[in-house]
Short mmCIF file of C-alpha atoms in Angstrom, two decimals:
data_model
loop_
_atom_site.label_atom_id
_atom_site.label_comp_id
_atom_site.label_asym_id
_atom_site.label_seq_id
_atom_site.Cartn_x
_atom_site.Cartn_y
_atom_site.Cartn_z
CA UNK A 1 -13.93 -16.24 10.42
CA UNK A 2 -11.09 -14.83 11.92
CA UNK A 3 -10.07 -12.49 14.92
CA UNK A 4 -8.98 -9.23 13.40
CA UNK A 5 -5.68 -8.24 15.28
CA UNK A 6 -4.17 -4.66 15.03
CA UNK A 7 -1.01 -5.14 12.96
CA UNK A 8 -2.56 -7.79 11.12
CA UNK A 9 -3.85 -7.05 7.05
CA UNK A 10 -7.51 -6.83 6.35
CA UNK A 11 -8.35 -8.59 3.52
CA UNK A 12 -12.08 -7.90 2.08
CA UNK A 13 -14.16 -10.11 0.08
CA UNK A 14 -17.56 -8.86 -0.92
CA UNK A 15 -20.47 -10.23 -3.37
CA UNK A 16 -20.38 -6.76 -5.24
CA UNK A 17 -17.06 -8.07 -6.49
CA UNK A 18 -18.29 -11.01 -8.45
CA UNK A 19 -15.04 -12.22 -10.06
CA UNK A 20 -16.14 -13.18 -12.87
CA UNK A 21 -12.74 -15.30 -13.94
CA UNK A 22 -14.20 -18.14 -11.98
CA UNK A 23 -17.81 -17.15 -12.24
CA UNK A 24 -17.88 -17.66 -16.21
CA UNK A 25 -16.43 -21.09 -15.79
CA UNK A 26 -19.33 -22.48 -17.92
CA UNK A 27 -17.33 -20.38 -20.56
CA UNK A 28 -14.41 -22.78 -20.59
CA UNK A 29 -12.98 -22.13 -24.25
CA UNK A 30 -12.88 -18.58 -23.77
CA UNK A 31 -9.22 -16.44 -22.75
CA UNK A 32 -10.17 -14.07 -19.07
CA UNK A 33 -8.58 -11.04 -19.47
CA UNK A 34 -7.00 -9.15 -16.66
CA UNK A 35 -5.96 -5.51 -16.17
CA UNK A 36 -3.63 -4.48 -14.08
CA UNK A 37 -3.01 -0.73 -13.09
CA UNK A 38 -0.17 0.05 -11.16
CA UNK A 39 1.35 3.33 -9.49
CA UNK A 40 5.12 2.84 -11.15
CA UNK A 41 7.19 2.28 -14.41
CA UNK A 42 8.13 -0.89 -15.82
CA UNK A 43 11.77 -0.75 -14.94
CA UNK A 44 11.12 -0.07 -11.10
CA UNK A 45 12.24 -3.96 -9.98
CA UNK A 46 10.24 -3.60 -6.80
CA UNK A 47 6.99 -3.37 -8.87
CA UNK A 48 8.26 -6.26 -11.19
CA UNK A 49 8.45 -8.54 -7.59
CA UNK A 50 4.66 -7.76 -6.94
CA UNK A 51 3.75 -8.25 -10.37
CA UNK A 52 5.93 -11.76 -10.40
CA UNK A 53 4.03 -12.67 -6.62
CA UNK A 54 0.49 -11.96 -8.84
CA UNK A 55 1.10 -13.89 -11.91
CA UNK A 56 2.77 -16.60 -9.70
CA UNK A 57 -0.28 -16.65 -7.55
CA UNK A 58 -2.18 -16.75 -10.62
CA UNK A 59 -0.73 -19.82 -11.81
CA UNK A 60 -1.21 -21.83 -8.73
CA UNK A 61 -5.08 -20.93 -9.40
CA UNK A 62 -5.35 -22.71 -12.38
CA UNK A 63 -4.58 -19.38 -14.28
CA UNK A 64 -2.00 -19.30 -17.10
CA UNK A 65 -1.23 -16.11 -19.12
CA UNK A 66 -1.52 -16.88 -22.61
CA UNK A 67 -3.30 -20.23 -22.22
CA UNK A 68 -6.98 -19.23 -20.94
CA UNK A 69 -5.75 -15.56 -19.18
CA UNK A 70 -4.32 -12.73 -20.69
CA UNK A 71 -3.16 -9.68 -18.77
CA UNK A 72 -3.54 -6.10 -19.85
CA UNK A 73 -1.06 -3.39 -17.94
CA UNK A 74 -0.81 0.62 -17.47
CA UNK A 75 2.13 1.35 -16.04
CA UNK A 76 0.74 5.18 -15.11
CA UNK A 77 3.33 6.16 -12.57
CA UNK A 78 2.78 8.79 -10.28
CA UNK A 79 0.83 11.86 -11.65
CA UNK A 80 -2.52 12.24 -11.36
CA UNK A 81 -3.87 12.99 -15.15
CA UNK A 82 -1.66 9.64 -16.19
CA UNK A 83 -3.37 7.28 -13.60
CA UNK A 84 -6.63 8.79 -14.89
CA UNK A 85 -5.86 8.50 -18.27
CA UNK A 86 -4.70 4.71 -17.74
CA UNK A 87 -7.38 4.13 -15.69
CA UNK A 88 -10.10 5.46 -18.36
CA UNK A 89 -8.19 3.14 -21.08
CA UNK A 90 -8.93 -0.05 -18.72
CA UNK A 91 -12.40 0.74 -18.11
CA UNK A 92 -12.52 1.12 -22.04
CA UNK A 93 -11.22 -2.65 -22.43
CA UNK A 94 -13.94 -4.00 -20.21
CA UNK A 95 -11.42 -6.78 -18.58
CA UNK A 96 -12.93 -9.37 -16.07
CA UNK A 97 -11.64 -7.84 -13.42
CA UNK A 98 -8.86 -5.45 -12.74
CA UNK A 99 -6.08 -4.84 -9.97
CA UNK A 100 -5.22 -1.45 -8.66
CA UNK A 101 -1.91 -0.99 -6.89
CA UNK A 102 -2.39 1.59 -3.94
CA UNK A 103 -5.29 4.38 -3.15
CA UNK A 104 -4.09 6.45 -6.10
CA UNK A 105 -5.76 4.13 -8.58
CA UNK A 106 -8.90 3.21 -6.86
CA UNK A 107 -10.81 6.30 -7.02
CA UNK A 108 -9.91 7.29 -10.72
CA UNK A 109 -11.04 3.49 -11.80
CA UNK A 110 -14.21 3.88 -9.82
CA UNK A 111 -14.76 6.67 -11.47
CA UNK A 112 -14.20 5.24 -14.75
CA UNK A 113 -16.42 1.61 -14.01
CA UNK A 114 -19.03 1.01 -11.45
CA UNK A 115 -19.25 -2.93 -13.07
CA UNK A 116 -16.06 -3.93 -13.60
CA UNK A 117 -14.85 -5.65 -10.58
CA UNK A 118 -11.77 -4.30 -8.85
CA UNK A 119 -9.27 -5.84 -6.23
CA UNK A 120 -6.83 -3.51 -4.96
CA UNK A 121 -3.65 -3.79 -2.78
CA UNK A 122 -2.18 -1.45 -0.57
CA UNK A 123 -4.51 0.72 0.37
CA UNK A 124 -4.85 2.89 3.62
CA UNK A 125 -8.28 3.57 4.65
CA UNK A 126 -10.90 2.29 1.92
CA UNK A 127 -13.78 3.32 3.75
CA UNK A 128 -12.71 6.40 4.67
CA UNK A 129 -11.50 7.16 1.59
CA UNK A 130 -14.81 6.03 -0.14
CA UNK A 131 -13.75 2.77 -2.45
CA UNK A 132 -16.14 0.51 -0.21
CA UNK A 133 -18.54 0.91 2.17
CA UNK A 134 -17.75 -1.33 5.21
CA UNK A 135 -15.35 -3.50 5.97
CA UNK A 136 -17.50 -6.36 6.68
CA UNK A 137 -19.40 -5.14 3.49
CA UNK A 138 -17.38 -3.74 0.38
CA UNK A 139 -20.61 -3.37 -1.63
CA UNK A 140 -19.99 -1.51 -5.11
CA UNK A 141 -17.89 -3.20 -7.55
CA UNK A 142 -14.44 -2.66 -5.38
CA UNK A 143 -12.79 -4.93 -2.56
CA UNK A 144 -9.21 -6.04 -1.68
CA UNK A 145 -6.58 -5.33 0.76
CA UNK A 146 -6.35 -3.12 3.66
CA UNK A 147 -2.30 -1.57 3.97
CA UNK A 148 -2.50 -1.25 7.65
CA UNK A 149 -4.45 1.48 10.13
CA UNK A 150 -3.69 4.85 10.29
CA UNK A 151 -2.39 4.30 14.04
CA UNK A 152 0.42 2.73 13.49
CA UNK A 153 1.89 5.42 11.94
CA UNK A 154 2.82 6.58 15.22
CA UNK A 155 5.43 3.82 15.17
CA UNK A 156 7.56 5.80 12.47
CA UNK A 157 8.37 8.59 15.14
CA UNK A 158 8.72 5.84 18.02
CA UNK A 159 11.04 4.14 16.07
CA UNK A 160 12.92 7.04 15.23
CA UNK A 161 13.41 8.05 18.95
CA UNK A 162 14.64 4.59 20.03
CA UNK A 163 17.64 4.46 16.87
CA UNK A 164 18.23 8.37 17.81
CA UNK A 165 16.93 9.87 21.15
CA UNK A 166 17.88 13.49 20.77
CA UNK A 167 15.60 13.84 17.91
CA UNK A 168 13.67 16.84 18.59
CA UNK A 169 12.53 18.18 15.16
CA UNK A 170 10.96 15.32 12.15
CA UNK A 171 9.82 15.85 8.62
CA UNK A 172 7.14 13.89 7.15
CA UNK A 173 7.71 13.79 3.31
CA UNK A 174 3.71 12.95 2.32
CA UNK A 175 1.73 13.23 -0.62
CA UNK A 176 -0.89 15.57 0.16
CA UNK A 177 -2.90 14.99 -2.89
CA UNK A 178 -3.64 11.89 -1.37
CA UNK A 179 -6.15 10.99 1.73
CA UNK A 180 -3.93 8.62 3.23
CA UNK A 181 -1.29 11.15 3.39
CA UNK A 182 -3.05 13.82 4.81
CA UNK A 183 -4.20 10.97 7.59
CA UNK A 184 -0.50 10.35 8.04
CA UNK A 185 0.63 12.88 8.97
CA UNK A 186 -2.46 14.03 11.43
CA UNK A 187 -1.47 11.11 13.32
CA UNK A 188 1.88 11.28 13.26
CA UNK A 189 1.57 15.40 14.74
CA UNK A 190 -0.56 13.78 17.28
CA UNK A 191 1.66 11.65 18.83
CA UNK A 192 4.79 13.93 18.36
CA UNK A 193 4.76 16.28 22.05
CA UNK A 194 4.67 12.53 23.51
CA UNK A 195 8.13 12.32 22.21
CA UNK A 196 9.09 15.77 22.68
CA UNK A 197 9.23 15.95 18.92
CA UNK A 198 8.28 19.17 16.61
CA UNK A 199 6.95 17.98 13.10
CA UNK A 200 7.05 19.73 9.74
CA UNK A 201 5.49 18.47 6.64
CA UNK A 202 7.45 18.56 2.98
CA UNK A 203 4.92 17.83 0.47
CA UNK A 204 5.77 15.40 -2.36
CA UNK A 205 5.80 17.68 -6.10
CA UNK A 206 8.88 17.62 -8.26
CA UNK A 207 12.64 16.39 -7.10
CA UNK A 208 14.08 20.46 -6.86
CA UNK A 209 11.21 21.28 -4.37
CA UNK A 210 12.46 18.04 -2.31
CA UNK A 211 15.40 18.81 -2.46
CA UNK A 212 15.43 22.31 -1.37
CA UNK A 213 13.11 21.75 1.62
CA UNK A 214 14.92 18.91 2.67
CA UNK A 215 17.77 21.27 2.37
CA UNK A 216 16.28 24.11 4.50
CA UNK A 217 14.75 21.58 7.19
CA UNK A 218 18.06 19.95 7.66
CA UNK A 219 19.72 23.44 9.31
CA UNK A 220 17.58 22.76 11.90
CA UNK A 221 19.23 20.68 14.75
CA UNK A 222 18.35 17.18 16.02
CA UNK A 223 16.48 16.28 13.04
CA UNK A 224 14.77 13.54 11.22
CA UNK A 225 12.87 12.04 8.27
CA UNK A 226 9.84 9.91 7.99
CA UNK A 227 8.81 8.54 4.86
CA UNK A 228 5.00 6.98 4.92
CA UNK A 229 3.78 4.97 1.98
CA UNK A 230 3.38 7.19 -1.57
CA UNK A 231 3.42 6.29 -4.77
CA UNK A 232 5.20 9.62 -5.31
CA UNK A 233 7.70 8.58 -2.73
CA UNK A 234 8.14 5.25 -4.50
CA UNK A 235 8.78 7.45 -7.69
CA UNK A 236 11.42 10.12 -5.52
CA UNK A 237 13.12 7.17 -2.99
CA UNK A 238 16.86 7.40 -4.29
CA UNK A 239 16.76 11.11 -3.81
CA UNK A 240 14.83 10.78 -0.78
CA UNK A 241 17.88 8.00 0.48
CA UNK A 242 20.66 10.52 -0.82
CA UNK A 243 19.58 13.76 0.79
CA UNK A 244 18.62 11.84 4.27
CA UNK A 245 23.01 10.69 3.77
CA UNK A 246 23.61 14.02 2.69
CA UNK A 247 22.30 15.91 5.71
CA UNK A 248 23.12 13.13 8.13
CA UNK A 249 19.33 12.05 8.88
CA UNK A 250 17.57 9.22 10.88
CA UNK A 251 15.51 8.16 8.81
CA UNK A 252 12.08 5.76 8.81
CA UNK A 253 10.81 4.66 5.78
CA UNK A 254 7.54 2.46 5.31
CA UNK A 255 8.71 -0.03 2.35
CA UNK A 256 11.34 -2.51 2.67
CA UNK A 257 12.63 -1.78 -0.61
CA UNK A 258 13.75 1.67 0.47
CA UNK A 259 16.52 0.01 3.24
CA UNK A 260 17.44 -2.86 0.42
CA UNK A 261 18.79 0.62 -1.67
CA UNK A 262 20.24 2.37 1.59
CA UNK A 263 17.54 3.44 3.57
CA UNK A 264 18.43 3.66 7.85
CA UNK A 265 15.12 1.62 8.65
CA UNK A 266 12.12 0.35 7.77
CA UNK A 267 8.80 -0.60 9.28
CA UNK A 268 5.74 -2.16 7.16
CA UNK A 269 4.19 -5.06 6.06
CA UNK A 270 4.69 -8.07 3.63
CA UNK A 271 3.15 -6.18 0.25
CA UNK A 272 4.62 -9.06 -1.90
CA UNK A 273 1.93 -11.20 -0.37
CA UNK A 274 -0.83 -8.92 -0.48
CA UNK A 275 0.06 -9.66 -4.43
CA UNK A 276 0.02 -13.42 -4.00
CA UNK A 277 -2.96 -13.58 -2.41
CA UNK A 278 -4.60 -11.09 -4.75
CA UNK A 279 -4.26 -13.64 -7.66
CA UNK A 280 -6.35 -16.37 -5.48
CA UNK A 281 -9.26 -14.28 -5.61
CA UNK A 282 -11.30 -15.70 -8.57
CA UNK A 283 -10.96 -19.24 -6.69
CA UNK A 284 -12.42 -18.44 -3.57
CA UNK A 285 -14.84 -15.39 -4.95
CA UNK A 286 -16.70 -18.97 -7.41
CA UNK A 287 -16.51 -21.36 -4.32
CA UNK A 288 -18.38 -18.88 -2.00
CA UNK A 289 -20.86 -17.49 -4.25
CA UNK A 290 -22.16 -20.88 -5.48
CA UNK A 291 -22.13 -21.77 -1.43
CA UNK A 292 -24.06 -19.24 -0.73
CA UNK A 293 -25.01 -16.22 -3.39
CA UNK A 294 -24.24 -12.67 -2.16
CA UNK A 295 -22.31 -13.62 0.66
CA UNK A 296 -20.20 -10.83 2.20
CA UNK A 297 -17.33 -11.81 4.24
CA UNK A 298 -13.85 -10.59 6.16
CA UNK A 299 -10.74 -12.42 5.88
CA UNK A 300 -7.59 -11.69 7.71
CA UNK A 301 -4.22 -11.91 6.01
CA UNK A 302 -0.98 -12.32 8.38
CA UNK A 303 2.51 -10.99 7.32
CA UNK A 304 3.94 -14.72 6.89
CA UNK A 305 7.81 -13.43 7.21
CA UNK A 306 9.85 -12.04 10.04
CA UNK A 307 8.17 -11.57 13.22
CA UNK A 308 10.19 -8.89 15.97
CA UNK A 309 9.81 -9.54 19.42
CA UNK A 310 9.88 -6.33 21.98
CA UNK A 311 12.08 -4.02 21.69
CA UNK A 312 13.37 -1.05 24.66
CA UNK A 313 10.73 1.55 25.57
CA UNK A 314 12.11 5.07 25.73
CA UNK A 315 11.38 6.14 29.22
CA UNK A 316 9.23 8.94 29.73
CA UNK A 317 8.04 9.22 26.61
CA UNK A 318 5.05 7.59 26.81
CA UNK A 319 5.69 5.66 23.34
CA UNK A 320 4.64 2.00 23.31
CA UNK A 321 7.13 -1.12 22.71
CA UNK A 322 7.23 -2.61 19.83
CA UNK A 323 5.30 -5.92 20.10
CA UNK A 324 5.09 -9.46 18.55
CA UNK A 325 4.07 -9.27 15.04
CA UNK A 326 6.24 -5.69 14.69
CA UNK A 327 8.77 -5.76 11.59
CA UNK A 328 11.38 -3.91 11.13
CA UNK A 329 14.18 -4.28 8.56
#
């Protein structure tokens, strides 16, 4: 076991997740098969990096696609009725075990299966949000990795008051159709009159409604943009980028990939890991249940890249320093 730290990834393993990959290993001749449901399109590079970390961390398992694993993707984007649709089409297949990319596909495959086993990365809040029941036990046929807690959102508008100080008015571009971004913004407006900030939330729908609110919220002086993790941001992050230049706005985004195409600034965590370790799943799900059947257990994950030491505290504000194990790009 591990001490759980606060910026730290919580990784899940539970028995209700049985893995069967490994489990079945008395069925040597037969081919696994995979599914993989992810948030995005097939072009978007970024996705193609997790999806390379997976399949990588797949092979150093033992797991080869084409030799005795074969993987079946949906690529169902953004919108709702296509991740439910993709997600219905998986369930269909019956794979061994499927991966879910972000909270968006978790509840429509739950819905769909209650026995096919599901790992999922990048998600905000699984037990508030209903995919498992604890931490310490997942239970139900779901487990996998924790994004990060809903506090540290309030590092988006500390962050934004160190690079700018006369900020006085922020926009949090959220997917409300989504838990997580309802949560991330409550916390967000909580911590705002600490930094003498005003915020205003610009829901996430089609590219001309960005646009013009982004637009209208811009006339305002001393402003700023915050950009938490959404698969509907993902889909909207070179408009996002351009209308933040545009309009001459600070802005903090939560993906790294959104400062490699322009983006100000980014703080988050090491999601091409969360991938990686994904894959090692079947491995350690066999070696624990044989140990010891039904087993539940918490691992911690660390972001294994650049760590950021302390940074200046705006005085007065009542905002904390950044601290060791902080990144920002």
């Amino acid at each position: 076991m591990f001490d759980c730290k606060r910026r730290e990834f919580i990784t899940l393993l539970g028995s209700a997740a049985a893995w069967p990959l490994a489990a079945r290993a008395q069925q040597a001749d037969r081919v696994r098969q995979v599914g993989m449901l992810l948030s995005g399109t097939a072009d978007d590079a970024v996705f193609q990096t997790w999806v390379g970390a997976f399949l990588q961390g797949l092979g150093q398992s033992g797991w080869v696609v084409g030799r005795n694993v074969r993987i079946e993707t949906r690529w169902a984007g953004s919108k709702a009725d296509d991740i439910r649709r993709h997600a219905q089409e998986l369930a269909a297949l019956a794979p061994d075990v499927i991966l879910a990319h972000g909270g968006s596909t978790v509840r429509p495959l739950l819905q769909s299966t209650r026995s096919i086993p599901i790992v999922f990365t990048i998600v905000t809040d699984p037990v508030g949000n209903g995919y498992v029941e604890s931490l310490a036990r997942p239970g139900r046929n779901a487990t996998g990795f924790m994004l990060n807690e809903y506090s540290l959102n309030a590092k988006y508008p500390e962050l934004l008051k160190e690079i700018a100080p006369g900020i006085t008015q922020v926009a949090v571009l959220r997917d409300a159709s989504q838990g997580a971004g309802i949560g991330d913004f409550a916390v967000i407006q909580a911590i705002a009159p600490l930094l003498r900030m005003q915020v205003t939330a610009i829901d996430l729908r089609e590219g001309s409604e960005i646009e013009s609110a982004v637009a209208a919220f811009a006339r305002s002086p001393n402003s700023g943009l915050i950009m938490p993790g959404s698969a509907a941001g993902r889909r909207y992050r070179d408009l996002i980028i351009s209308l933040a230049a545009r309009h001459k706005l600070p802005a903090v985004y939560s993906e790294r990939h959104f400062a490699a195409a322009g983006g100000l600034i980014t703080y988050g965590g090491n999601w091409i890991d969360q991938y990686r370790l994904a894959a090692g799943y079947p491995q350690r799900g066999e070696s624990r249940r044989s140990a010891s059947a039904g087993a539940d257990e918490i691992r911690v994950g660390s972001q294994s890249q650049d760590r950021e030491g302390t940074g200046p505290r705006p005085t007065g504000l009542g905002a904390r320093p950044r601290r060791r194990g902080d990144r920002v790009t």
